[in-house]
Amino acid sequence: MSNSVPLNTLRFFEAAARLGSFVDAAQELHLTHGAISRQIRLLEESLGVALFERRNRGVFLTQKGVQLLAATQQAFEHLNATMAALREPEYTQPLVVSCEPTIAMKWLIPRLGDFYQHHPEVQCHLFAAGGPIAFQQQGVDLALRRNDFNWGAEIFSEVVGEEWIGPVCAPTLLKRQRLDLTRHKLLHTSSRKTAWSNWCKAGKKAAWQHGNLHYEHFYLSLQAACAGLGVAIGSLFMVQEELAQGRLVAPFDFVPDGSHYVLLSPVAMQSDPRRAAFLQWIREQMQADQQSWRTTLK
């Protein structure tokens, strides 16, 4: 009696035992009835036991056959699960995402828990930066930017959301629920030097001057607005928490300024399941936020 049994023979046995028919097993495995019968006989000879009771109208498992079927099916299920796991890509390196600091702090980080919940196999590392990026030199996989610069024809890009902007200020600056922009300082940021002129143009408002305060980063101008130092231009994505908590108000609502958020990659995003998953997720998040606030503002 041989000490080893060919795996194929066990596959023939499992099919015949599960289907209760050598003929049906032969059809499933694209073999002849004779081939299945010979393989089962060889298996029985190898084990030294009868696995089937052969009758005129069919074949029936013996007690030994029932035991072997249970063990065989369990083994095949384990093998199939293992092979499926082996086919799945193993992401030993995190997905490095470069993002403008303000939107990273105010919008992306608070939502990353949702991404991890849907994609626990992908870990993200955030790299705070804006403007042009050298992917290879900085070890970055994706970059979230606004389309306010030329990133080059060799970079793959996908639009993920439309930018909406509007004046925001502390509630204490309102007078009778209205904001007189001629009475307050305008808060500017070096990273968006044309923010106020863009809003005036998009909102069809006249430009004015009443003193200005300048800040290096967008989030500093928003913090100054929360402190009541003046009126800042806020991105819809970056002031949602402050608006919800009442630390800021948006007396003139928000308007699209013509720019968009884009996800940039040095390779096609569909070539990497991690990039493709992040692209789909961030697009859905931005579009859901836009739709929610558009409904609110109506």
Short mmCIF file of N, CA, C and O in Angstrom, two decimals, residues 97-146:
data_model
loop_
_atom_site.label_atom_id
_atom_site.label_comp_id
_atom_site.label_asym_id
_atom_site.label_seq_id
_atom_site.Cartn_x
_atom_site.Cartn_y
_atom_site.Cartn_z
N VAL A 97 0.79 60.04 0.69
CA VAL A 97 -0.07 61.03 0.04
C VAL A 97 0.40 62.42 0.44
O VAL A 97 0.42 62.77 1.63
N SER A 98 0.76 63.22 -0.54
CA SER A 98 1.13 64.62 -0.30
C SER A 98 -0.13 65.47 -0.42
O SER A 98 -0.91 65.32 -1.36
N CYS A 99 -0.31 66.37 0.54
CA CYS A 99 -1.55 67.15 0.58
C CYS A 99 -1.25 68.54 1.12
O CYS A 99 -0.42 68.71 2.01
N GLU A 100 -1.94 69.55 0.59
CA GLU A 100 -1.80 70.90 1.11
C GLU A 100 -2.13 70.90 2.60
O GLU A 100 -3.10 70.28 3.04
N PRO A 101 -1.32 71.58 3.42
CA PRO A 101 -1.46 71.47 4.88
C PRO A 101 -2.86 71.77 5.42
O PRO A 101 -3.36 71.03 6.27
N THR A 102 -3.50 72.83 4.91
CA THR A 102 -4.79 73.21 5.49
C THR A 102 -5.86 72.17 5.22
O THR A 102 -6.61 71.79 6.12
N ILE A 103 -5.94 71.70 3.98
CA ILE A 103 -6.98 70.71 3.70
C ILE A 103 -6.65 69.37 4.34
O ILE A 103 -7.54 68.59 4.68
N ALA A 104 -5.35 69.11 4.55
CA ALA A 104 -4.96 67.89 5.27
C ALA A 104 -5.48 67.93 6.71
O ALA A 104 -6.08 66.97 7.21
N MET A 105 -5.26 69.07 7.38
CA MET A 105 -5.67 69.20 8.78
C MET A 105 -7.18 69.32 8.93
O MET A 105 -7.78 68.70 9.81
N LYS A 106 -7.78 70.14 8.09
CA LYS A 106 -9.19 70.49 8.27
C LYS A 106 -10.16 69.49 7.64
O LYS A 106 -11.32 69.41 8.07
N TRP A 107 -9.70 68.75 6.63
CA TRP A 107 -10.65 67.91 5.91
C TRP A 107 -10.21 66.46 5.79
O TRP A 107 -10.97 65.55 6.12
N LEU A 108 -8.98 66.22 5.33
CA LEU A 108 -8.57 64.85 5.01
C LEU A 108 -8.38 63.99 6.26
O LEU A 108 -8.92 62.88 6.35
N ILE A 109 -7.60 64.47 7.22
CA ILE A 109 -7.30 63.66 8.40
C ILE A 109 -8.56 63.25 9.16
O ILE A 109 -8.69 62.08 9.55
N PRO A 110 -9.53 64.14 9.37
CA PRO A 110 -10.75 63.71 10.07
C PRO A 110 -11.53 62.62 9.35
O PRO A 110 -12.37 61.96 9.98
N ARG A 111 -11.28 62.43 8.05
CA ARG A 111 -12.03 61.44 7.29
C ARG A 111 -11.25 60.15 7.03
O ARG A 111 -11.81 59.20 6.48
N LEU A 112 -9.98 60.11 7.38
CA LEU A 112 -9.17 58.93 7.06
C LEU A 112 -9.67 57.67 7.76
O LEU A 112 -9.47 56.57 7.26
N GLY A 113 -10.32 57.83 8.91
CA GLY A 113 -10.88 56.66 9.58
C GLY A 113 -11.86 55.92 8.71
O GLY A 113 -11.92 54.69 8.73
N ASP A 114 -12.64 56.65 7.92
CA ASP A 114 -13.59 56.02 7.01
C ASP A 114 -12.85 55.25 5.92
O ASP A 114 -13.27 54.15 5.54
N PHE A 115 -11.75 55.83 5.42
CA PHE A 115 -10.96 55.12 4.40
C PHE A 115 -10.40 53.82 4.96
O PHE A 115 -10.48 52.77 4.32
N TYR A 116 -9.85 53.86 6.18
CA TYR A 116 -9.29 52.65 6.78
C TYR A 116 -10.37 51.60 7.04
O TYR A 116 -10.11 50.40 6.95
N GLN A 117 -11.56 52.06 7.37
CA GLN A 117 -12.65 51.12 7.61
C GLN A 117 -13.00 50.35 6.34
O GLN A 117 -13.28 49.15 6.39
N HIS A 118 -12.97 51.04 5.20
CA HIS A 118 -13.29 50.38 3.93
C HIS A 118 -12.08 49.70 3.29
O HIS A 118 -12.24 48.79 2.48
N HIS A 119 -10.89 50.15 3.64
CA HIS A 119 -9.67 49.58 3.06
C HIS A 119 -8.63 49.35 4.15
O HIS A 119 -7.60 50.02 4.20
N PRO A 120 -8.88 48.38 5.04
CA PRO A 120 -7.95 48.14 6.15
C PRO A 120 -6.59 47.65 5.70
O PRO A 120 -5.62 47.71 6.47
N GLU A 121 -6.50 47.17 4.46
CA GLU A 121 -5.22 46.67 3.97
C GLU A 121 -4.28 47.77 3.51
O GLU A 121 -3.09 47.51 3.24
N VAL A 122 -4.77 49.00 3.43
CA VAL A 122 -3.95 50.12 2.94
C VAL A 122 -3.72 51.11 4.08
O VAL A 122 -4.67 51.57 4.70
N GLN A 123 -2.47 51.42 4.35
CA GLN A 123 -2.12 52.43 5.33
C GLN A 123 -1.60 53.68 4.61
O GLN A 123 -0.83 53.56 3.66
N CYS A 124 -2.02 54.84 5.07
CA CYS A 124 -1.62 56.10 4.43
C CYS A 124 -0.66 56.87 5.33
O CYS A 124 -0.87 56.95 6.54
N HIS A 125 0.37 57.42 4.72
CA HIS A 125 1.23 58.38 5.38
C HIS A 125 1.04 59.73 4.68
O HIS A 125 1.15 59.81 3.45
N LEU A 126 0.77 60.77 5.44
CA LEU A 126 0.54 62.09 4.87
C LEU A 126 1.83 62.89 4.86
O LEU A 126 2.60 62.88 5.81
N PHE A 127 2.02 63.61 3.75
CA PHE A 127 3.17 64.47 3.56
C PHE A 127 2.62 65.85 3.26
O PHE A 127 2.01 66.06 2.22
N ALA A 128 2.79 66.80 4.19
CA ALA A 128 2.18 68.12 4.05
C ALA A 128 3.01 68.99 3.12
O ALA A 128 4.17 69.31 3.41
N ALA A 129 2.45 69.36 1.99
CA ALA A 129 3.12 70.21 1.02
C ALA A 129 2.11 70.67 -0.01
O ALA A 129 1.04 70.08 -0.17
N GLY A 130 2.45 71.75 -0.72
CA GLY A 130 1.61 72.26 -1.78
C GLY A 130 2.42 72.57 -3.02
O GLY A 130 3.65 72.56 -2.98
N GLY A 131 1.72 72.80 -4.12
CA GLY A 131 2.41 73.15 -5.37
C GLY A 131 3.07 71.96 -6.04
O GLY A 131 2.75 70.80 -5.76
N PRO A 132 4.02 72.23 -6.95
CA PRO A 132 4.69 71.16 -7.69
C PRO A 132 5.37 70.16 -6.75
O PRO A 132 5.79 70.52 -5.65
N ILE A 133 5.48 68.92 -7.21
CA ILE A 133 6.06 67.88 -6.37
C ILE A 133 6.93 66.95 -7.19
O ILE A 133 6.60 66.63 -8.35
N ALA A 134 8.05 66.54 -6.63
CA ALA A 134 8.94 65.56 -7.23
C ALA A 134 8.64 64.20 -6.59
O ALA A 134 9.10 63.92 -5.48
N PHE A 135 7.83 63.40 -7.24
CA PHE A 135 7.33 62.16 -6.64
C PHE A 135 8.47 61.23 -6.21
O PHE A 135 8.51 60.76 -5.07
N GLN A 136 9.37 60.94 -7.13
CA GLN A 136 10.40 59.96 -6.83
C GLN A 136 11.36 60.45 -5.76
O GLN A 136 11.68 59.73 -4.82
N GLN A 137 11.79 61.70 -5.88
CA GLN A 137 12.74 62.23 -4.92
C GLN A 137 12.15 62.30 -3.51
O GLN A 137 12.86 62.11 -2.53
N GLN A 138 10.88 62.61 -3.40
CA GLN A 138 10.25 62.76 -2.09
C GLN A 138 9.56 61.49 -1.61
O GLN A 138 9.00 61.47 -0.51
N GLY A 139 9.59 60.42 -2.42
CA GLY A 139 8.99 59.17 -2.02
C GLY A 139 7.49 59.23 -1.86
O GLY A 139 6.91 58.63 -0.95
N VAL A 140 6.83 59.99 -2.74
CA VAL A 140 5.38 60.21 -2.67
C VAL A 140 4.67 59.41 -3.75
O VAL A 140 5.15 59.33 -4.89
N ASP A 141 3.52 58.82 -3.40
CA ASP A 141 2.73 58.05 -4.36
C ASP A 141 1.63 58.89 -5.01
O ASP A 141 1.38 58.78 -6.21
N LEU A 142 0.96 59.71 -4.22
CA LEU A 142 -0.15 60.53 -4.70
C LEU A 142 -0.03 61.94 -4.13
O LEU A 142 0.54 62.14 -3.05
N ALA A 143 -0.58 62.91 -4.87
CA ALA A 143 -0.59 64.29 -4.38
C ALA A 143 -1.97 64.88 -4.62
O ALA A 143 -2.49 64.81 -5.73
N LEU A 144 -2.55 65.44 -3.56
CA LEU A 144 -3.82 66.15 -3.67
C LEU A 144 -3.52 67.63 -3.79
O LEU A 144 -2.92 68.23 -2.90
N ARG A 145 -3.93 68.21 -4.92
CA ARG A 145 -3.63 69.61 -5.20
C ARG A 145 -4.85 70.28 -5.85
O ARG A 145 -5.76 69.61 -6.34
N ARG A 146 -4.80 71.62 -5.89
CA ARG A 146 -5.72 72.34 -6.76
C ARG A 146 -5.03 72.53 -8.11
O ARG A 146 -3.79 72.59 -8.19
#
